Coordinates of C-alpha atoms in Angstrom, one line a residue:
M1 CA 233.8 203.0 110.3
D2 CA 232.0 200.2 108.5
P3 CA 228.5 201.0 107.5
F4 CA 225.7 198.5 108.4
I5 CA 224.5 196.8 105.2
T6 CA 221.4 194.7 104.7
L7 CA 220.5 192.8 101.6
Q8 CA 217.1 191.2 101.2
Y9 CA 216.3 188.5 98.8
A10 CA 212.9 187.2 97.9
W11 CA 211.9 183.5 97.6
P12 CA 208.4 183.1 96.4
G13 CA 206.3 183.9 99.5
T14 CA 209.3 184.3 101.8
W15 CA 211.8 187.0 102.7
F16 CA 215.1 186.4 104.3
H17 CA 217.9 188.8 105.2
A18 CA 221.7 188.5 104.9
R19 CA 224.3 190.7 106.5
S20 CA 226.4 190.1 103.4
L21 CA 226.2 188.0 100.2
T22 CA 228.5 185.0 100.8
T23 CA 226.9 182.5 98.5
I24 CA 225.7 182.9 94.9
V25 CA 222.5 181.0 94.5
S26 CA 221.9 179.8 90.9
S27 CA 218.3 178.9 90.9
T28 CA 215.6 179.9 88.5
H29 CA 213.2 179.9 91.5
L30 CA 215.1 182.8 93.2
L31 CA 213.7 186.2 92.5
Y32 CA 216.7 188.5 93.0
M33 CA 215.4 191.9 94.2
P34 CA 218.1 193.8 96.0
R35 CA 217.0 196.0 98.8
I36 CA 220.1 197.7 100.1
R37 CA 220.3 199.8 103.3
V38 CA 223.5 201.5 104.4
S39 CA 223.8 203.6 107.5
E40 CA 226.8 205.6 108.7
T41 CA 227.4 208.6 110.9
L42 CA 229.5 211.2 109.1
P43 CA 231.3 214.1 110.8
F44 CA 229.5 216.8 108.8
S45 CA 226.3 218.8 109.2
P46 CA 223.0 217.6 107.7
R47 CA 223.1 220.7 105.4
Q48 CA 226.5 219.7 104.1
I49 CA 225.5 216.1 103.3
Y50 CA 222.1 217.1 101.9
D51 CA 223.8 219.6 99.6
L52 CA 226.1 216.9 98.2
V53 CA 223.2 214.6 97.6
V54 CA 221.0 217.1 95.8
N55 CA 223.9 218.5 93.7
V56 CA 223.3 215.8 91.1
E57 CA 225.2 217.7 88.4
Q58 CA 228.4 217.2 90.3
Y59 CA 228.1 213.4 90.5
P60 CA 230.5 212.7 87.6
Q61 CA 233.3 214.4 89.5
F62 CA 233.2 211.9 92.4
L63 CA 231.1 208.8 91.4
P64 CA 233.3 206.8 89.1
W65 CA 230.4 205.0 87.5
C66 CA 228.5 208.2 86.7
V67 CA 229.6 209.6 83.4
K68 CA 227.0 212.3 82.9
S69 CA 224.2 214.0 84.9
R70 CA 221.7 216.8 84.5
V71 CA 218.9 218.4 86.4
W72 CA 215.8 220.2 85.2
D73 CA 212.3 221.3 86.2
L74 CA 213.7 222.7 89.5
Q75 CA 210.9 223.4 92.0
P76 CA 211.1 224.2 95.7
H77 CA 210.7 220.6 96.9
Q78 CA 211.4 218.5 93.8
F79 CA 213.4 218.3 90.6
M80 CA 213.9 215.9 87.7
A81 CA 217.4 214.3 87.2
E82 CA 219.0 212.1 84.6
L83 CA 222.1 210.0 85.3
T84 CA 224.2 208.2 82.7
V85 CA 226.1 205.3 84.2
S86 CA 228.7 203.0 82.7
F87 CA 229.4 199.4 84.0
K88 CA 231.8 197.1 82.3
G89 CA 231.3 198.8 78.9
I90 CA 227.5 199.0 79.2
R91 CA 226.2 202.5 79.3
E92 CA 222.6 203.3 80.4
S93 CA 220.7 206.4 81.3
F94 CA 217.8 206.8 83.7
Q95 CA 215.6 209.6 84.8
T96 CA 214.2 210.2 88.2
L97 CA 211.8 212.5 90.1
D98 CA 213.7 213.6 93.2
I99 CA 211.5 214.9 96.1
V100 CA 213.3 216.8 98.9
I101 CA 212.8 217.9 102.4
P102 CA 215.9 220.2 102.9
E103 CA 218.4 218.8 105.4
K104 CA 216.1 215.8 106.2
K105 CA 215.4 213.6 103.3
V106 CA 215.8 213.0 99.5
E107 CA 213.4 210.5 97.9
I108 CA 214.3 209.3 94.4
N109 CA 211.7 207.7 92.1
L110 CA 212.3 206.2 88.6
K111 CA 210.6 207.9 85.7
S112 CA 212.3 206.1 82.9
G113 CA 215.3 203.9 82.3
P114 CA 216.6 200.3 82.3
F115 CA 214.7 199.3 85.4
Q116 CA 211.3 197.8 86.1
Y117 CA 211.4 199.9 89.2
L118 CA 213.9 201.9 91.2
V119 CA 213.3 203.8 94.5
S120 CA 215.9 205.3 96.7
T121 CA 215.9 207.4 99.9
W122 CA 218.5 209.4 101.7
M123 CA 217.8 210.4 105.3
F124 CA 219.8 212.8 107.4
L125 CA 219.6 213.0 111.2
E126 CA 221.8 215.3 113.2
T127 CA 223.7 213.6 116.1
G128 CA 226.2 214.8 118.6
Q129 CA 229.0 213.4 116.4
G130 CA 227.7 214.8 113.0
T131 CA 225.0 213.4 110.8
K132 CA 223.6 209.9 110.7
V133 CA 223.0 209.1 107.0
D134 CA 220.7 206.3 106.0
F135 CA 220.7 205.3 102.3
F136 CA 218.1 202.8 101.0
I137 CA 217.8 201.6 97.4
D138 CA 215.4 199.0 95.9
F139 CA 215.6 198.2 92.2
K140 CA 214.9 195.6 89.6
F141 CA 216.2 195.8 86.0
D142 CA 213.7 195.6 83.2
S143 CA 215.3 192.5 81.6
R144 CA 216.9 189.3 82.9
M145 CA 220.0 189.9 80.8
K146 CA 220.5 193.3 82.3
E147 CA 219.9 191.9 85.7
M148 CA 222.5 189.2 85.2
I149 CA 225.1 191.5 83.8
M150 CA 224.5 194.7 85.7
G151 CA 222.7 193.6 88.8
P152 CA 225.7 192.5 90.9
V153 CA 227.7 195.6 89.9
F154 CA 224.8 197.9 90.6
S155 CA 224.3 196.3 94.0
Q156 CA 228.0 196.7 94.8
V157 CA 228.0 200.4 93.6
S158 CA 224.9 201.0 95.7
K159 CA 226.6 199.7 98.8
Q160 CA 229.5 202.1 98.2
M161 CA 227.4 205.2 97.9
I162 CA 227.9 206.6 101.4
G163 CA 231.6 206.0 101.2
A164 CA 231.8 208.0 97.9
F165 CA 229.8 210.9 99.5
R166 CA 232.0 210.7 102.7
K167 CA 235.1 211.1 100.5
R168 CA 233.6 214.0 98.6
A169 CA 232.5 215.8 101.8
M170 CA 236.1 215.4 103.2
A171 CA 237.5 216.9 99.9
L172 CA 235.1 219.8 100.1
Y173 CA 234.7 220.5 103.8
G174 CA 237.9 219.0 105.4
Q175 CA 237.8 216.4 108.1
G176 CA 234.4 217.5 109.4
A177 CA 233.1 218.4 112.9

């Protein structure tokens, strides 16, 4: 099943939406600020998908761009996480505060790293066929060079997130419900 993907781009004072990026606009007037939403119903329980998302220390095992991860300051409804990612020979680390509502939502907020801002949300809704998973990410790199080099790759990786978690769930839990 193809997930629904929405990309949003900002023109000064105007927003427009595209179902997919088909044209590269090379204009100094375009402010490229990806807002990516992906939704897909997976044949697993909300608990199973939630557990995969909050188990950040396992990310290097199934997210090819994630080379290192760690978690600390574990509290009942939040924790700190650090991911080290590698894109085309460029290696960057970033730290986030992850706020959780078990089996319902994971909200990820940038604390430090190569971004001007990064916010992300995972939401889980039980359906008759499994769990509807909504993934949202909004980010902007802290320099134009990083944006040019890493922006398109990070956007593509972000769009593939649910697929990577689906494959991991199938490996751990079988074909699902």
